[in-house]
Coordinates of N, CA, C and O in Angstrom, one line a residue:
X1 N 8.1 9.1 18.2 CA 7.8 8.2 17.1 C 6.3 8.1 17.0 O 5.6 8.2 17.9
X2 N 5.9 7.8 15.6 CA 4.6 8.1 15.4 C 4.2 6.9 14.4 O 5.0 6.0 14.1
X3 N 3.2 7.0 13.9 CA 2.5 6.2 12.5 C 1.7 6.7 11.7 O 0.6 6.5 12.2
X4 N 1.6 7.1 10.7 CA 0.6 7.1 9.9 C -0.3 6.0 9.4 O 0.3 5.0 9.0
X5 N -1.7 5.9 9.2 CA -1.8 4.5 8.8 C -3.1 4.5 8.0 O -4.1 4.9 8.7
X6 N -3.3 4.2 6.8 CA -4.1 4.2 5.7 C -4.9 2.8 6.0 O -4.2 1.7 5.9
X7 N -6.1 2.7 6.3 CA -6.7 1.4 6.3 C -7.7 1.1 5.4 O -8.2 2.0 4.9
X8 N -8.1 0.0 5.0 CA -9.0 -0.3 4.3 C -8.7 0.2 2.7 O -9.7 0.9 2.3
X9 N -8.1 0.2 1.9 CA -8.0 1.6 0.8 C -8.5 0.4 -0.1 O -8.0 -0.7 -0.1
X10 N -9.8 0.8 -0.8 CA -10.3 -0.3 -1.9 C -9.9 0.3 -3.1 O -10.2 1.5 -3.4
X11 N -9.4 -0.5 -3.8 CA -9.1 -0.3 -5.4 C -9.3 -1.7 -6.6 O -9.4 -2.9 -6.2
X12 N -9.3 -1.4 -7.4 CA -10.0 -2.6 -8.6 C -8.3 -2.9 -9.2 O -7.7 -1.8 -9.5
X13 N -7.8 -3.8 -9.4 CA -7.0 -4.1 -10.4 C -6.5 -5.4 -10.9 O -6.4 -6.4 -10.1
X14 N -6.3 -5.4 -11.9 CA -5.5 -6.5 -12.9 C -4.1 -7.4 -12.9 O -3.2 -7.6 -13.8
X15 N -4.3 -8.0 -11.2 CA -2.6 -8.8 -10.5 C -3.3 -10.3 -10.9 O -4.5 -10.6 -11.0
X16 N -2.2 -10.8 -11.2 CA -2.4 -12.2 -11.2 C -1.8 -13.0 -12.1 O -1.6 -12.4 -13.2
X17 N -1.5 -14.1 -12.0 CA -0.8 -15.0 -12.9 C -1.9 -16.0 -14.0 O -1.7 -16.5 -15.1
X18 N -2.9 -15.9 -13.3 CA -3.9 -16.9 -14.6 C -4.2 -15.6 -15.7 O -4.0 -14.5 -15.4
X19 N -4.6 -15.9 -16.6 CA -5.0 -15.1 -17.8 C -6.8 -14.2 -17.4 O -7.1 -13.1 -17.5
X20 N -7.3 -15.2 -17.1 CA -8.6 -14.4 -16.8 C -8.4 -13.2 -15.9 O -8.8 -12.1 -16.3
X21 N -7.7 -13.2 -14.8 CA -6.9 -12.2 -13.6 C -6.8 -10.9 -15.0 O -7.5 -9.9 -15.2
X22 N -6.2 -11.2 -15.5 CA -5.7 -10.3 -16.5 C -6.7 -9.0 -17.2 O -6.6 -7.8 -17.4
X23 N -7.7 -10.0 -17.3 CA -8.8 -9.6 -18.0 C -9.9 -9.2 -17.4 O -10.3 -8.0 -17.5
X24 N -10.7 -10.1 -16.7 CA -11.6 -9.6 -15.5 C -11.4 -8.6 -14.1 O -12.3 -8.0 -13.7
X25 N -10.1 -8.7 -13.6 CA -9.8 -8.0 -12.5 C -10.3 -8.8 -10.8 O -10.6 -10.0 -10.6
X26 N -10.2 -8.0 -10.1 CA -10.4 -8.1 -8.8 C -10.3 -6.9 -8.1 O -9.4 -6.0 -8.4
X27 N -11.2 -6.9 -7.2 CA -10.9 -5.9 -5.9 C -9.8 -6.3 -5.2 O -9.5 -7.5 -5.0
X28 N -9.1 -5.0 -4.8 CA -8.1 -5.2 -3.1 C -8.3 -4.3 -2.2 O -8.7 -3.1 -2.4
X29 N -8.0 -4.8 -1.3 CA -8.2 -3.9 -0.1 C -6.0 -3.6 0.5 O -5.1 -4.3 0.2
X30 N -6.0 -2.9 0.9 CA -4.9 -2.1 0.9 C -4.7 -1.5 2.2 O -5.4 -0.6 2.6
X31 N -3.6 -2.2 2.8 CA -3.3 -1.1 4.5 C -2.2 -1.1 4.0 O -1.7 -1.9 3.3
X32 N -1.4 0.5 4.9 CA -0.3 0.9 4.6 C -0.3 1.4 5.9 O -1.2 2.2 6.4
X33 N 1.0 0.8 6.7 CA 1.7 1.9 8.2 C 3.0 2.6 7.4 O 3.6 2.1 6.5
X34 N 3.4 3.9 8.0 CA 4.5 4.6 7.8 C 5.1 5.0 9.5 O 4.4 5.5 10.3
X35 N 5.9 4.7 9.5 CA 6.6 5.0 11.3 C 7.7 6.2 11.0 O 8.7 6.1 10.3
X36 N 7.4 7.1 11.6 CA 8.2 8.3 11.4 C 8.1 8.8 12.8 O 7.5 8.4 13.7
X37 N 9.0 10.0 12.7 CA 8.9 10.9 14.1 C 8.4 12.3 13.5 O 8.9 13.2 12.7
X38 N 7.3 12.2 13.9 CA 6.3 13.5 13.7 C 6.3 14.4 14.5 O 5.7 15.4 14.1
X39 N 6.9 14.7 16.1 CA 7.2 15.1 16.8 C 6.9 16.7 16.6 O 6.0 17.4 17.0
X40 N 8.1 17.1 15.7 CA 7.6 18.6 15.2 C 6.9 18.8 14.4 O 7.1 20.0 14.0
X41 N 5.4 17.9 13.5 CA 4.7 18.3 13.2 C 3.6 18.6 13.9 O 2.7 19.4 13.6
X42 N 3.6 17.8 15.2 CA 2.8 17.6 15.8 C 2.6 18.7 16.9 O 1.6 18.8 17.5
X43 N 4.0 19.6 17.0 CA 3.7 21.1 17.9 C 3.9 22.2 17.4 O 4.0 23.4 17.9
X44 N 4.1 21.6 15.5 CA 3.9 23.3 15.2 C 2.9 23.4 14.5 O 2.6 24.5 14.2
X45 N 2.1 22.1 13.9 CA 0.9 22.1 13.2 C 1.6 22.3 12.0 O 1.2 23.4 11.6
X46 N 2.4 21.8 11.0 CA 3.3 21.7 9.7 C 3.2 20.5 9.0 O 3.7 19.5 9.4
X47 N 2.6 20.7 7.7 CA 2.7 19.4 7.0 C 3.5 19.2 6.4 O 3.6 18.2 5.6
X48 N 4.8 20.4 6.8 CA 6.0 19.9 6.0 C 6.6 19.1 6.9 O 7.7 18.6 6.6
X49 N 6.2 19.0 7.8 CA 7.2 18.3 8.9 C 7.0 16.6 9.2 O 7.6 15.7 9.8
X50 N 5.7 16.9 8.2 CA 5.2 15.3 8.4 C 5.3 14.8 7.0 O 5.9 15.5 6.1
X51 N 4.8 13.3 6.7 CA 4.1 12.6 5.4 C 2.7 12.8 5.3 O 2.0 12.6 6.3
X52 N 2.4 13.2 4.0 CA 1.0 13.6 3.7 C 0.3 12.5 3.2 O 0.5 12.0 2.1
X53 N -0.8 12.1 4.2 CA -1.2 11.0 4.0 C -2.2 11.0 2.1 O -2.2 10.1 1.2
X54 N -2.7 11.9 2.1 CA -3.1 11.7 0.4 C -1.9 11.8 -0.7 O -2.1 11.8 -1.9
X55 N -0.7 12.0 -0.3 CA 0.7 11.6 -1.1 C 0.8 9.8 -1.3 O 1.2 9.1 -2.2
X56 N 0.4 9.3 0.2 CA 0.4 7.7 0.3 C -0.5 7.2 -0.1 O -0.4 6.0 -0.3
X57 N -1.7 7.8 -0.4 CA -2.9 7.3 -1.2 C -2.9 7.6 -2.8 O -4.1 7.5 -3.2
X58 N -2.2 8.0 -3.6 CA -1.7 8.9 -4.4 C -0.6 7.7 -5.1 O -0.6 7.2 -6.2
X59 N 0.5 7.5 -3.8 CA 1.3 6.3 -4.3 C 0.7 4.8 -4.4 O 1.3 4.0 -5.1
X60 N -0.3 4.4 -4.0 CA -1.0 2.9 -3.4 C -1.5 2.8 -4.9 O -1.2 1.9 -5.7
X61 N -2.2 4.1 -5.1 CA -2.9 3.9 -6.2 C -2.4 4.0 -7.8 O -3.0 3.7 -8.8
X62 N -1.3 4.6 -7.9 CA -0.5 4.7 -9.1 C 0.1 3.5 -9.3 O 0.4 3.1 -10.4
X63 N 0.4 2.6 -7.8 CA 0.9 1.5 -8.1 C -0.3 0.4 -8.5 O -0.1 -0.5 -9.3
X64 N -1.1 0.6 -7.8 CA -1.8 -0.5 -8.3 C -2.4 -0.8 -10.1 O -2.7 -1.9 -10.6
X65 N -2.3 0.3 -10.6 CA -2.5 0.5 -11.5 C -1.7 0.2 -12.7 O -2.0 0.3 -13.9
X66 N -0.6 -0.3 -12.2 CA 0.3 -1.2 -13.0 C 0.2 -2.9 -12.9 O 0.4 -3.2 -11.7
X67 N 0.2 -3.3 -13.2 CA -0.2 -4.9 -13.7 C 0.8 -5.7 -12.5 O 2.0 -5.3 -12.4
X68 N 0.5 -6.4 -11.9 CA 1.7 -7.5 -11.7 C 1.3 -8.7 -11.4 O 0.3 -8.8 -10.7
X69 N 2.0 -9.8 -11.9 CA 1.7 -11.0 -11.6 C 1.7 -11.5 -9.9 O 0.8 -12.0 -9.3
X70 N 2.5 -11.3 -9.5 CA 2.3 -11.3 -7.7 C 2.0 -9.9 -6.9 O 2.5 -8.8 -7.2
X71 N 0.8 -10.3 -5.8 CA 0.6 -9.5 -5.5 C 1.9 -8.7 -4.2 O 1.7 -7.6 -3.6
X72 N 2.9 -9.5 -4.1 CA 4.3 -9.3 -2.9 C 5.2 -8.7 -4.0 O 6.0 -7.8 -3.6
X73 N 5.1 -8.9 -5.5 CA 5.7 -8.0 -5.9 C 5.3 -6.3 -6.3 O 5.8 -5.2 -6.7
X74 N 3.8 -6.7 -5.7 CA 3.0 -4.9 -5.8 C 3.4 -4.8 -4.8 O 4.2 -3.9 -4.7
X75 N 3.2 -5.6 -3.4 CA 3.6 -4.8 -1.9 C 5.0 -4.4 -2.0 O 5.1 -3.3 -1.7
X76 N 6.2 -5.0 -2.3 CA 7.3 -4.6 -3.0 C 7.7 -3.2 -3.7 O 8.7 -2.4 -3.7
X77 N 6.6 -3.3 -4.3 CA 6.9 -1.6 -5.1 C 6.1 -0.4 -4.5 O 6.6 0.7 -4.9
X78 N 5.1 -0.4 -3.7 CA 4.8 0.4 -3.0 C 5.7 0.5 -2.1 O 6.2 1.7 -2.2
X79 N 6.4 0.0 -1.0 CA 7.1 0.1 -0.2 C 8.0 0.9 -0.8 O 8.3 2.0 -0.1
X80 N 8.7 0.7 -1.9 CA 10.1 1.3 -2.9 C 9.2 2.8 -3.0 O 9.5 4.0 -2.7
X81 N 8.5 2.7 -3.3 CA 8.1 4.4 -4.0 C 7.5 5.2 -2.9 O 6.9 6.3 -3.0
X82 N 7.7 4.4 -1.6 CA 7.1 5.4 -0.1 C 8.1 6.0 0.3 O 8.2 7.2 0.5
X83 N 9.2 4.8 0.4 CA 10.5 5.4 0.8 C 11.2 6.0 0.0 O 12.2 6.6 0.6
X84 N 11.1 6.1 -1.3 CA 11.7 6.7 -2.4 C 11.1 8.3 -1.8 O 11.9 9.2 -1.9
X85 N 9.7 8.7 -1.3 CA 9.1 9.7 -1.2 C 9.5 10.3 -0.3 O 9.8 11.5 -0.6
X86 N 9.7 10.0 0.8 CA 9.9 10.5 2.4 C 11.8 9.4 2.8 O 12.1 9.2 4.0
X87 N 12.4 9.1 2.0 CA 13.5 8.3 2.8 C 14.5 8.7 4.2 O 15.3 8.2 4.9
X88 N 13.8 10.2 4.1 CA 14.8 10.4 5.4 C 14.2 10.6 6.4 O 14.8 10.5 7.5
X89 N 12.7 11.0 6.2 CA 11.4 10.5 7.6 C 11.3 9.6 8.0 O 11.1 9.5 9.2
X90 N 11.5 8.0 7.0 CA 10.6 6.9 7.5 C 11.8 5.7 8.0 O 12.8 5.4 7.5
X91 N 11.0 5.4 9.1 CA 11.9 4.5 10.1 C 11.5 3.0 9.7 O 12.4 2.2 9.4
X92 N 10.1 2.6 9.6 CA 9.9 1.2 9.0 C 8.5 1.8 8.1 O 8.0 3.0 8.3
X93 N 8.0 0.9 7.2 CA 7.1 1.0 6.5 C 6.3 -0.7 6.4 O 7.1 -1.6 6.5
X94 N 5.1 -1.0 6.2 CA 4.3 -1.8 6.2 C 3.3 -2.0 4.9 O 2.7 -1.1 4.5
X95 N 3.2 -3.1 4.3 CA 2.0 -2.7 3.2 C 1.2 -4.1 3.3 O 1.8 -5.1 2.9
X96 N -0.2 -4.3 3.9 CA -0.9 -5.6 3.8 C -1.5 -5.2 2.7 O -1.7 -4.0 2.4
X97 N -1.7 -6.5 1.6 CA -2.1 -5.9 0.0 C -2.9 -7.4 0.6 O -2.3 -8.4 0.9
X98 N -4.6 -7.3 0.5 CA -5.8 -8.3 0.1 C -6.9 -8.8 -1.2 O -8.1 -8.6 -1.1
X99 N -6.4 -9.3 -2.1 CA -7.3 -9.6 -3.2 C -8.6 -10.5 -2.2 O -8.5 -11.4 -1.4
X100 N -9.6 -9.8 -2.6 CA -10.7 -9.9 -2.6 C -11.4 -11.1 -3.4 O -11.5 -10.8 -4.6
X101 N -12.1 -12.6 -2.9 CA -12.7 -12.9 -3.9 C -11.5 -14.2 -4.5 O -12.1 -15.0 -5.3
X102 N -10.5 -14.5 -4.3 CA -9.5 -15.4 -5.3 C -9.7 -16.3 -5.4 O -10.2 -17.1 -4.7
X103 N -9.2 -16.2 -7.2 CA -9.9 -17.4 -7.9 C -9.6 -18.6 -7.5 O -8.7 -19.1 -8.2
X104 N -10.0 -19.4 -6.5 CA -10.0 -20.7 -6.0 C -10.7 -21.8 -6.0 O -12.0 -21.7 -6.1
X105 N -10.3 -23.0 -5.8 CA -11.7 -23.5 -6.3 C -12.4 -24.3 -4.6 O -12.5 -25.5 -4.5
X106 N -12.6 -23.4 -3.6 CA -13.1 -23.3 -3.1 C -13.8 -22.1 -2.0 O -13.9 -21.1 -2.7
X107 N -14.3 -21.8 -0.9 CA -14.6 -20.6 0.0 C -13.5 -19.8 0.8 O -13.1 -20.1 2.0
X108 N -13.3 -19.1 0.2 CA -12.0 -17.8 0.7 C -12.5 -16.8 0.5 O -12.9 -16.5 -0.6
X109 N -12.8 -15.9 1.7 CA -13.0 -14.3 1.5 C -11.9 -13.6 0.6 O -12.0 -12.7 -0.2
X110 N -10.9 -14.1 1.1 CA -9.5 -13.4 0.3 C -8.2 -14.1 0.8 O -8.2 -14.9 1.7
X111 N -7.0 -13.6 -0.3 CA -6.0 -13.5 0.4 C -4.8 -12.4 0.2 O -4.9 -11.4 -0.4
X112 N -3.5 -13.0 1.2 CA -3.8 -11.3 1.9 C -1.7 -11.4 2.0 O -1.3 -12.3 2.7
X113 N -1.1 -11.0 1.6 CA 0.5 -10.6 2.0 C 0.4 -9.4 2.6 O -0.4 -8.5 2.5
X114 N 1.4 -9.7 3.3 CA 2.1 -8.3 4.8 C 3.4 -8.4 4.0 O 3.7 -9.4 3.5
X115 N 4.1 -7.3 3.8 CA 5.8 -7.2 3.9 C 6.2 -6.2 4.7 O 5.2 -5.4 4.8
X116 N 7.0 -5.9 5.2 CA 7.2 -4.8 6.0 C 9.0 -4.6 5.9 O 9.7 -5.6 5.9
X117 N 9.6 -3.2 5.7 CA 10.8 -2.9 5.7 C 11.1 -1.6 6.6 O 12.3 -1.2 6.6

C-alpha cells in the first residue's frame, strides 16, 4: 500500500455563501492523499499501474472552478470525481480544502475542512 499526495496546490476561486465571495474570490490552498497499492507500478516502472498524479491536479482544478457555497461541499466533489477516476485502485482518499484570508471580522490566516472517504 502506498499514497499519492498533492500538497500545497494553490488555486483562486469563487466558494462562499456571502455575495462579495461571489464576486471578489479568494485563494485556496488544496491537499489531496490517494491510498492505493502501487506495488506493481513500482517494479515495473508503469503508469498504467498507478494514478497519475497530473490527472488529480487536472480533477482539483476542474472542480474548483465550479462555484460552491460550502467549501465541504467542494471537498465532497473532488473526492466523487477521484474515485469516479481510479474506483478500483483507491482504498481511502483525503481532500484538506483552505481558503485563504476569510472574510472575518477578525485575524485568521485561513480556514481549512479535511473529509476523508
Amino acid at each position: 500500500m502506498g499514497k499519492i499526495v498533492l500538497e500545497n496546490i494553490k488555486l483562486f476561486g469563487f466558494h462562499g455563501c456571502m455575495t462579495e465571495e461571489k464576486y471578489v474570490g479568494s485563494y485556496y490552498t488544496i491537499n489531496i492523499e490517494v491510498e492505493f497499492d502501487f506495488y506493481q507500478a513500482s517494479i515495473n516502472d508503469d503508469l498504467s499501474k498507478t494514478i497519475n498524479y497530473v490527472d488529480l491536479y487536472s480533477i482539483v482544478k476542474e472542480e474548483m472552478s465550479i462555484n460552491a457555497k460550502l467549501i465541504e461541499h467542494l471537498a465532497q466533489r473532488i473526492i466523487k470525481r477521484i474515485k469516479k477516476y481510479q474506483k478500483s485502485l483507491i482504498k481511502y482518499t483525503k481532500v484538506k480544502i483552505c481558503k485563504e484570508n476569510p472574510p472575518l471580522q477578525g485575524n485568521v490566516d485561513r480556514v481549512c475542512v479535511i473529509l476523508d472517504d
